[in-house]
mmCIF file with all atom_site columns, C-alpha atoms in Angstrom:
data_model
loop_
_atom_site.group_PDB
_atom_site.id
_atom_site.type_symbol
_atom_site.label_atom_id
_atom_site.label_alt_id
_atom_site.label_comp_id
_atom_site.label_asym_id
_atom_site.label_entity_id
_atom_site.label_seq_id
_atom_site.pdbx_PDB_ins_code
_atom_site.Cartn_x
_atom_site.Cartn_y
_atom_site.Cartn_z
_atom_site.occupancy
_atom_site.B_iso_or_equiv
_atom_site.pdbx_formal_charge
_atom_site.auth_seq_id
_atom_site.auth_comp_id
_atom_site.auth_asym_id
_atom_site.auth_atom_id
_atom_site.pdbx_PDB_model_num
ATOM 1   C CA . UNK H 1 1   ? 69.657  133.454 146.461 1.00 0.00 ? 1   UNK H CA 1
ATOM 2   C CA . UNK H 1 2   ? 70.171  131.941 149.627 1.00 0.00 ? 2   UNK H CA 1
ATOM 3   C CA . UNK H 1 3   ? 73.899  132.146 150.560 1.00 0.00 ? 3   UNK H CA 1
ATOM 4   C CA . UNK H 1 4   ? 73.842  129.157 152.418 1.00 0.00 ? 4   UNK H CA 1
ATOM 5   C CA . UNK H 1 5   ? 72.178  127.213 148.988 1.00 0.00 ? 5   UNK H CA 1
ATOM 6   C CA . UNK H 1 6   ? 74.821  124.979 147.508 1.00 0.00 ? 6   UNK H CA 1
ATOM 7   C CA . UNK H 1 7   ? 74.842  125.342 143.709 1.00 0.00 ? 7   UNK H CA 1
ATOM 8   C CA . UNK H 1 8   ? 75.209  121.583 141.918 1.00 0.00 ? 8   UNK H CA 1
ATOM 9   C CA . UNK H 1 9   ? 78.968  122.975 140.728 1.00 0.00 ? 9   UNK H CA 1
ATOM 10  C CA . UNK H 1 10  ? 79.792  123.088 144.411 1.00 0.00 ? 10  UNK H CA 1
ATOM 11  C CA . UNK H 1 11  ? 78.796  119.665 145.570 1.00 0.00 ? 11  UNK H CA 1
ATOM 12  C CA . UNK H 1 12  ? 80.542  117.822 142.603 1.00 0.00 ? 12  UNK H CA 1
ATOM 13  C CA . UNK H 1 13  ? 83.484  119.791 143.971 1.00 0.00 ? 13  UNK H CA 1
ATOM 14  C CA . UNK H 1 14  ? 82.851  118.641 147.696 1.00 0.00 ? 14  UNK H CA 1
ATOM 15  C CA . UNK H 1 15  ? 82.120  114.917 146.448 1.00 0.00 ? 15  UNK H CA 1
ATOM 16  C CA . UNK H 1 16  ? 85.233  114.919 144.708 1.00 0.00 ? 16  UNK H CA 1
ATOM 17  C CA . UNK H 1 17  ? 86.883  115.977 147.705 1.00 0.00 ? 17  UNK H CA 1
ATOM 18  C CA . UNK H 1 18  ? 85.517  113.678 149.591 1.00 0.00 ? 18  UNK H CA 1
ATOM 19  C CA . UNK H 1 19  ? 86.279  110.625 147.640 1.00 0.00 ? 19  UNK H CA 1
ATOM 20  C CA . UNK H 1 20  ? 89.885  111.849 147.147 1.00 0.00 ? 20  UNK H CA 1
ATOM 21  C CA . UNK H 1 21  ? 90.434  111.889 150.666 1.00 0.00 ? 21  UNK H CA 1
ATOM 22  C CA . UNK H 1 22  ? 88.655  108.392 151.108 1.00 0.00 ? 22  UNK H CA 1
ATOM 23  C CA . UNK H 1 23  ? 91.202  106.927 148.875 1.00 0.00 ? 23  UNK H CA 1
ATOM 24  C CA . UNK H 1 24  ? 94.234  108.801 149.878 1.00 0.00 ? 24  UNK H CA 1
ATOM 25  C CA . UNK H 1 25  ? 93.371  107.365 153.297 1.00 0.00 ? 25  UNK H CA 1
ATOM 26  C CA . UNK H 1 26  ? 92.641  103.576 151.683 1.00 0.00 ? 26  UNK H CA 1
ATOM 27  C CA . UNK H 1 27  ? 96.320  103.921 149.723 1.00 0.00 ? 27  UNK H CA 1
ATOM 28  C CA . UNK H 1 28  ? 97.423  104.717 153.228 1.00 0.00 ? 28  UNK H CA 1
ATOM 29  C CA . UNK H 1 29  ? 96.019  102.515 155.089 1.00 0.00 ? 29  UNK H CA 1
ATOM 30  C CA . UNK H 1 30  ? 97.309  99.368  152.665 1.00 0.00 ? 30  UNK H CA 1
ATOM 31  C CA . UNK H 1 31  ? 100.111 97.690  154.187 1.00 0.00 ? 31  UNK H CA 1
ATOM 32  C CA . UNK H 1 32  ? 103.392 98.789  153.254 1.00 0.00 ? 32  UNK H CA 1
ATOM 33  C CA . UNK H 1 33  ? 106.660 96.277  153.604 1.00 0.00 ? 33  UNK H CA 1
ATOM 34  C CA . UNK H 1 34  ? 109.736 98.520  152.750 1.00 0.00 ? 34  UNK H CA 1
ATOM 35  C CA . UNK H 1 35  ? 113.122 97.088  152.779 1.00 0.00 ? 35  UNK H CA 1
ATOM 36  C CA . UNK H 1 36  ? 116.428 99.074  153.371 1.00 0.00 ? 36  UNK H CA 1
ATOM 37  C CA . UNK H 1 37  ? 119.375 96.872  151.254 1.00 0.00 ? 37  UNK H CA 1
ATOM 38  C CA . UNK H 1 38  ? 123.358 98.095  151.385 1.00 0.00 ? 38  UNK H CA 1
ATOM 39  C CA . UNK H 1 39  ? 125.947 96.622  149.274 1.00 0.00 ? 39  UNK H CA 1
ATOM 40  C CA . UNK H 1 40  ? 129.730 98.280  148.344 1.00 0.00 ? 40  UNK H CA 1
ATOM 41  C CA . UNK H 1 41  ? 128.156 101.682 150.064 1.00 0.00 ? 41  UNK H CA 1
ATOM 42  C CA . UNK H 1 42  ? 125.337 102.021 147.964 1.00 0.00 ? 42  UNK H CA 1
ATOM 43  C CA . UNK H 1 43  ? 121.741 101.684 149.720 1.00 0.00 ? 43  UNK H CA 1
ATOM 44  C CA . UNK H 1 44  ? 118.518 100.793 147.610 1.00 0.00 ? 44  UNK H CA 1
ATOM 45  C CA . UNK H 1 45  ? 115.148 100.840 148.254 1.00 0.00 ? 45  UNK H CA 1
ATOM 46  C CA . UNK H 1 46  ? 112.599 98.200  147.806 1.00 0.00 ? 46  UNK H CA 1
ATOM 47  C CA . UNK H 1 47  ? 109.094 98.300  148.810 1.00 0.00 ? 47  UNK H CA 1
ATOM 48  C CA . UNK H 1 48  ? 106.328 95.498  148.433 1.00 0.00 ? 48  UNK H CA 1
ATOM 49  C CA . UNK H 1 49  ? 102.444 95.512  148.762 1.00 0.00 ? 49  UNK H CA 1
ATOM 50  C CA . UNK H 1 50  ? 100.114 92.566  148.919 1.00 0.00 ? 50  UNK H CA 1
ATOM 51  C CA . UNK H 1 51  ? 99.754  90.549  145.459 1.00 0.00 ? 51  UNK H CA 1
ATOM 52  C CA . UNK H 1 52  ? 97.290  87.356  145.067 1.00 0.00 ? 52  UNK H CA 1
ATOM 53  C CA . UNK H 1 53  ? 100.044 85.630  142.906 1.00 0.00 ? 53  UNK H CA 1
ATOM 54  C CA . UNK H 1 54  ? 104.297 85.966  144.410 1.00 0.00 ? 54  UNK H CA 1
ATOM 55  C CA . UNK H 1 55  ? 105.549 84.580  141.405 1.00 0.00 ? 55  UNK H CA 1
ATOM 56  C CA . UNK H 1 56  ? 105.390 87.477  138.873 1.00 0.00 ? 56  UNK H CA 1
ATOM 57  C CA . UNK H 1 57  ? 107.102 89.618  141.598 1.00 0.00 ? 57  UNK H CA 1
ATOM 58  C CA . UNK H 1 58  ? 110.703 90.480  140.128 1.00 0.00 ? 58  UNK H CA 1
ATOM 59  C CA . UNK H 1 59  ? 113.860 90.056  141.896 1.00 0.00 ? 59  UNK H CA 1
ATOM 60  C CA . UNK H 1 60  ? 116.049 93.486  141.758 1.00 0.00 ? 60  UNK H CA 1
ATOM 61  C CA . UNK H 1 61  ? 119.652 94.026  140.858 1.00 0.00 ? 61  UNK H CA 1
ATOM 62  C CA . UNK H 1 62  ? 121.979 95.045  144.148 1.00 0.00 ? 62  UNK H CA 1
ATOM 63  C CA . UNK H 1 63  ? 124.702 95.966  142.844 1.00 0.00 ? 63  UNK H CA 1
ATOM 64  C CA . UNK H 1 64  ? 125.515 93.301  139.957 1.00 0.00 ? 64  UNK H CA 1
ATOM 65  C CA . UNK H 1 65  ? 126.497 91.105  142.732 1.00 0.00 ? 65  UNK H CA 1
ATOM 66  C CA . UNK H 1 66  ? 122.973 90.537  144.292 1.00 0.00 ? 66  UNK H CA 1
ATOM 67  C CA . UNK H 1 67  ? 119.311 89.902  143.711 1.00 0.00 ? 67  UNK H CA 1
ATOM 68  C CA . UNK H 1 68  ? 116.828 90.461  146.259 1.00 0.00 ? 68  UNK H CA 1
ATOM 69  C CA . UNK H 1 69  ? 112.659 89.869  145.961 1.00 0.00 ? 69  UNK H CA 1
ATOM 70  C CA . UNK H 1 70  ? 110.440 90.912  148.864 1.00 0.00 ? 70  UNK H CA 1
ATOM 71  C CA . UNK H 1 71  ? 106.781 89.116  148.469 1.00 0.00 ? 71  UNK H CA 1
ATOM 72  C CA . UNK H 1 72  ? 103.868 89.834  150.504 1.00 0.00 ? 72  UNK H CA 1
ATOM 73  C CA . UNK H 1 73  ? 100.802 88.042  149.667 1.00 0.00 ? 73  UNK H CA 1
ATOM 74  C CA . UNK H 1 74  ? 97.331  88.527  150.459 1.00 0.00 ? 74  UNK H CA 1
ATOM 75  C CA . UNK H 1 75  ? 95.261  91.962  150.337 1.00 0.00 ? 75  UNK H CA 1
ATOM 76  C CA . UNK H 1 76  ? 94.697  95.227  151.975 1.00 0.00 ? 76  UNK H CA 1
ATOM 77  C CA . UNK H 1 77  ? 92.810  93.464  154.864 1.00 0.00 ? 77  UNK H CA 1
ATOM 78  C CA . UNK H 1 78  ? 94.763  90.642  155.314 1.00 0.00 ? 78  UNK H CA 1
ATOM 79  C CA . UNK H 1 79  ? 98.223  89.823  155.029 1.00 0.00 ? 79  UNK H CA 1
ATOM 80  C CA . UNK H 1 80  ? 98.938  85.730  154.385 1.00 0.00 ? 80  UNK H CA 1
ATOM 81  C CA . UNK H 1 81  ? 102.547 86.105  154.847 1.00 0.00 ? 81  UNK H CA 1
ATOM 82  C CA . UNK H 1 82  ? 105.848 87.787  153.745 1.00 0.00 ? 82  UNK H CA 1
ATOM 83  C CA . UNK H 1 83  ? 108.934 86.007  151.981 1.00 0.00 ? 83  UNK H CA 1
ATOM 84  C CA . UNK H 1 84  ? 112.160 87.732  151.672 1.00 0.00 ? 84  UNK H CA 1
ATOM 85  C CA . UNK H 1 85  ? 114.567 86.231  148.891 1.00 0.00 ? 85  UNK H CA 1
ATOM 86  C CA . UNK H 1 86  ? 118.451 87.149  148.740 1.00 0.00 ? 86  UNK H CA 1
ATOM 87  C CA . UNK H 1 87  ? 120.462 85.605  145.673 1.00 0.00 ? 87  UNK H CA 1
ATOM 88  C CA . UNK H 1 88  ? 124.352 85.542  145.014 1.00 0.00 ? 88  UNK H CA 1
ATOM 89  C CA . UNK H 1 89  ? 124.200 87.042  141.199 1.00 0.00 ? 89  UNK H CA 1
ATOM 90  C CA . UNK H 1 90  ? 126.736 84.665  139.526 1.00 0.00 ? 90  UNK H CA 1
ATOM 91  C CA . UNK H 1 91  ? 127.208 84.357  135.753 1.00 0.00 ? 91  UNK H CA 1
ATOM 92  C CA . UNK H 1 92  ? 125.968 81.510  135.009 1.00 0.00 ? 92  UNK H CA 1
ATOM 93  C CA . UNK H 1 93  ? 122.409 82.111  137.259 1.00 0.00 ? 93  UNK H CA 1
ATOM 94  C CA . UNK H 1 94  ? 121.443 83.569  140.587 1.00 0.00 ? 94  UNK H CA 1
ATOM 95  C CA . UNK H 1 95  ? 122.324 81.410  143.359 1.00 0.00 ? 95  UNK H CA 1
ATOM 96  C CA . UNK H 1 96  ? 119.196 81.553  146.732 1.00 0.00 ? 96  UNK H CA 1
ATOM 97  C CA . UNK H 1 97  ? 121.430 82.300  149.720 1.00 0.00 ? 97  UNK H CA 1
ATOM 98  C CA . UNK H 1 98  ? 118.444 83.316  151.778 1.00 0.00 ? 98  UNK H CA 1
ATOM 99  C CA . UNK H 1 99  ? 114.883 82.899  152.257 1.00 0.00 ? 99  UNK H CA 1
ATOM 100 C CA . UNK H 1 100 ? 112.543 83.997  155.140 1.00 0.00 ? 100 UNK H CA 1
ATOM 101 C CA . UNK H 1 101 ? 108.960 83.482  156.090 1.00 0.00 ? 101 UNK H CA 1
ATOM 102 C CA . UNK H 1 102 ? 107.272 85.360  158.055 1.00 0.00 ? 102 UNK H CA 1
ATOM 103 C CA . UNK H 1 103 ? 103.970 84.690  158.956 1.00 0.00 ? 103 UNK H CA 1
ATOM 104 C CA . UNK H 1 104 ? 100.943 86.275  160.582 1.00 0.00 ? 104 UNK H CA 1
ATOM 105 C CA . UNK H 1 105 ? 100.083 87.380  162.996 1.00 0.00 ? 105 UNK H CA 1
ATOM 106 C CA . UNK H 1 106 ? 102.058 91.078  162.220 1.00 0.00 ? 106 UNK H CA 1
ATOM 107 C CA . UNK H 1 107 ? 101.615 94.100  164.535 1.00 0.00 ? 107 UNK H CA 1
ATOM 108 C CA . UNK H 1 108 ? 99.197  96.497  163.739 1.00 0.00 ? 108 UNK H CA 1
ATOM 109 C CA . UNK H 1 109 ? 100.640 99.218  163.150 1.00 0.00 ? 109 UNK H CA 1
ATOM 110 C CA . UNK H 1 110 ? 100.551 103.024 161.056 1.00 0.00 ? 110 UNK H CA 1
ATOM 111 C CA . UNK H 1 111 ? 104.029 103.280 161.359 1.00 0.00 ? 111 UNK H CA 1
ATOM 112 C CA . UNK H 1 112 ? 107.003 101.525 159.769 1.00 0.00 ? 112 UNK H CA 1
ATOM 113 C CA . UNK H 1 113 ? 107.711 98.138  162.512 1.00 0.00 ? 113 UNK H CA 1
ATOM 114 C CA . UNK H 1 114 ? 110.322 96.564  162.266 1.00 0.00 ? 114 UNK H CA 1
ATOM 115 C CA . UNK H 1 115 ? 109.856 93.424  160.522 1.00 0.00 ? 115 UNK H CA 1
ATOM 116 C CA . UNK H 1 116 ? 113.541 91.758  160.533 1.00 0.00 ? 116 UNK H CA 1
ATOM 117 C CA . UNK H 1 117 ? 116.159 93.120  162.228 1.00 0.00 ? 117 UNK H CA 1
ATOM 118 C CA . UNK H 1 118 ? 119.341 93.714  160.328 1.00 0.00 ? 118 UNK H CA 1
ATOM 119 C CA . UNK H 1 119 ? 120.550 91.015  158.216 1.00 0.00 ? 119 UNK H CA 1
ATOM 120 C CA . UNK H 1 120 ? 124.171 90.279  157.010 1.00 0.00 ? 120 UNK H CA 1
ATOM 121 C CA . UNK H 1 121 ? 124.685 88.130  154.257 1.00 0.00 ? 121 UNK H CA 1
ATOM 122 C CA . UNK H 1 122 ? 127.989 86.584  152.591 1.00 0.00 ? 122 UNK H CA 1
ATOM 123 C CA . UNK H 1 123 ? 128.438 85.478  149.333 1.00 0.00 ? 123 UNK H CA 1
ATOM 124 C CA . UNK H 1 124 ? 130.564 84.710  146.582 1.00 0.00 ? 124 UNK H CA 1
ATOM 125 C CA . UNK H 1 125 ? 134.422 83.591  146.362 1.00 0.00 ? 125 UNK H CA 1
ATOM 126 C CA . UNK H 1 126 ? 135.891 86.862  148.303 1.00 0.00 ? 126 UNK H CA 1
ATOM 127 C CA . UNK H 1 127 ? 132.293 86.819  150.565 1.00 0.00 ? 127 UNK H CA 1
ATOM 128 C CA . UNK H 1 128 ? 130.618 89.687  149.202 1.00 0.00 ? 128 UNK H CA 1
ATOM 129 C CA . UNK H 1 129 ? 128.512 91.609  152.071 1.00 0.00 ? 129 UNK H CA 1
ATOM 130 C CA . UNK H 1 130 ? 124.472 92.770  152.247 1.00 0.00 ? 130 UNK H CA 1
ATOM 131 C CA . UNK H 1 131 ? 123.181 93.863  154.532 1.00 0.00 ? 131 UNK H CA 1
ATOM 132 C CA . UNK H 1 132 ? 119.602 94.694  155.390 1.00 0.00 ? 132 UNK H CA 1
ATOM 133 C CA . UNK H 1 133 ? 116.461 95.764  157.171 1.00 0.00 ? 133 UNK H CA 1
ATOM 134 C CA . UNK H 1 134 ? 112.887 95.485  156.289 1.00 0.00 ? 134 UNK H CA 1
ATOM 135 C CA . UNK H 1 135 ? 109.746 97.639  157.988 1.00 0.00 ? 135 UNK H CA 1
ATOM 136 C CA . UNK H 1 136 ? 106.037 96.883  157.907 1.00 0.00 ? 136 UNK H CA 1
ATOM 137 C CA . UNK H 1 137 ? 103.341 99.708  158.429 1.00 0.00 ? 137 UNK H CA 1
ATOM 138 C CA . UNK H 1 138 ? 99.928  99.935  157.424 1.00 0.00 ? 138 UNK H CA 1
ATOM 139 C CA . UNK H 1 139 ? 98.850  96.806  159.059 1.00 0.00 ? 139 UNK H CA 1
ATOM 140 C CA . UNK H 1 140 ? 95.169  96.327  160.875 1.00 0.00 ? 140 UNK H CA 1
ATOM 141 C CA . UNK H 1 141 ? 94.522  94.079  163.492 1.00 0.00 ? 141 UNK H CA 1
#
């Protein structure tokens, strides 16, 4: 046999490989919001990728004290735009005490940019503090 012959085992094995890396490098290529949120020296992570419908998208817990939703509609290829919701968590319902829009057009970018700066936010009778950041990578141009 030939050594240089590839047996039909081998090229399902290189195929596979192949399309593994294809969509390891689609997944990374997807864009990527990721939001950095600290409240009573705790920090949480929250990370949102594109969705055709926002309103599904649950808020999450901070703390007891706050509620925060990051949205980012559209698709891999395109991003529509990005909202940003911060809520006061009171007992009788959450309470908006922030929403941003941020619309295209959003650097291209592989890498985490940042998207908002840091944000302090006050709430509540004794003015509660979060504070946070939010990055955007895997954005084409």
């Amino acid at each position: 046999m030939d050594k240089h012959h590839l047996t039909p085992p081998s090229l399902a094995r290189i195929a596979l490989g192949l399309t593994a890396a294809a969509l390891c490098l689609a997944a990374q290529a997807a864009p990527l919001l990721h939001c950095q949120l600290s409240y009573a020296g705790t920090t949480h992570g929250v990370e949102a990728r594109p969705v055709a419908d926002p309103y599904p998208v649950p808020s999450v817990d901070i703390g007891g004290r706050f509620r925060f939703k990051a949205v980012m509609v559209g698709d891999a290829a395109h991003i529509d735009y990005i909202k940003l919701y911060a809520y006061l968590d009171t007992r009788r319902q959450p309470i908006l005490i922030q929403e941003a829009t941020y619309l295209p057009p959003f650097p291209a970018s592989a890498t985490p940019t940042r998207l908002t700066g840091e944000q302090h936010l006050y709430g509540g009778p004794v003015e509660r503090e979060l504070v946070y950041s939010c990055t955007l990578e895997g954005v084409s141009p």
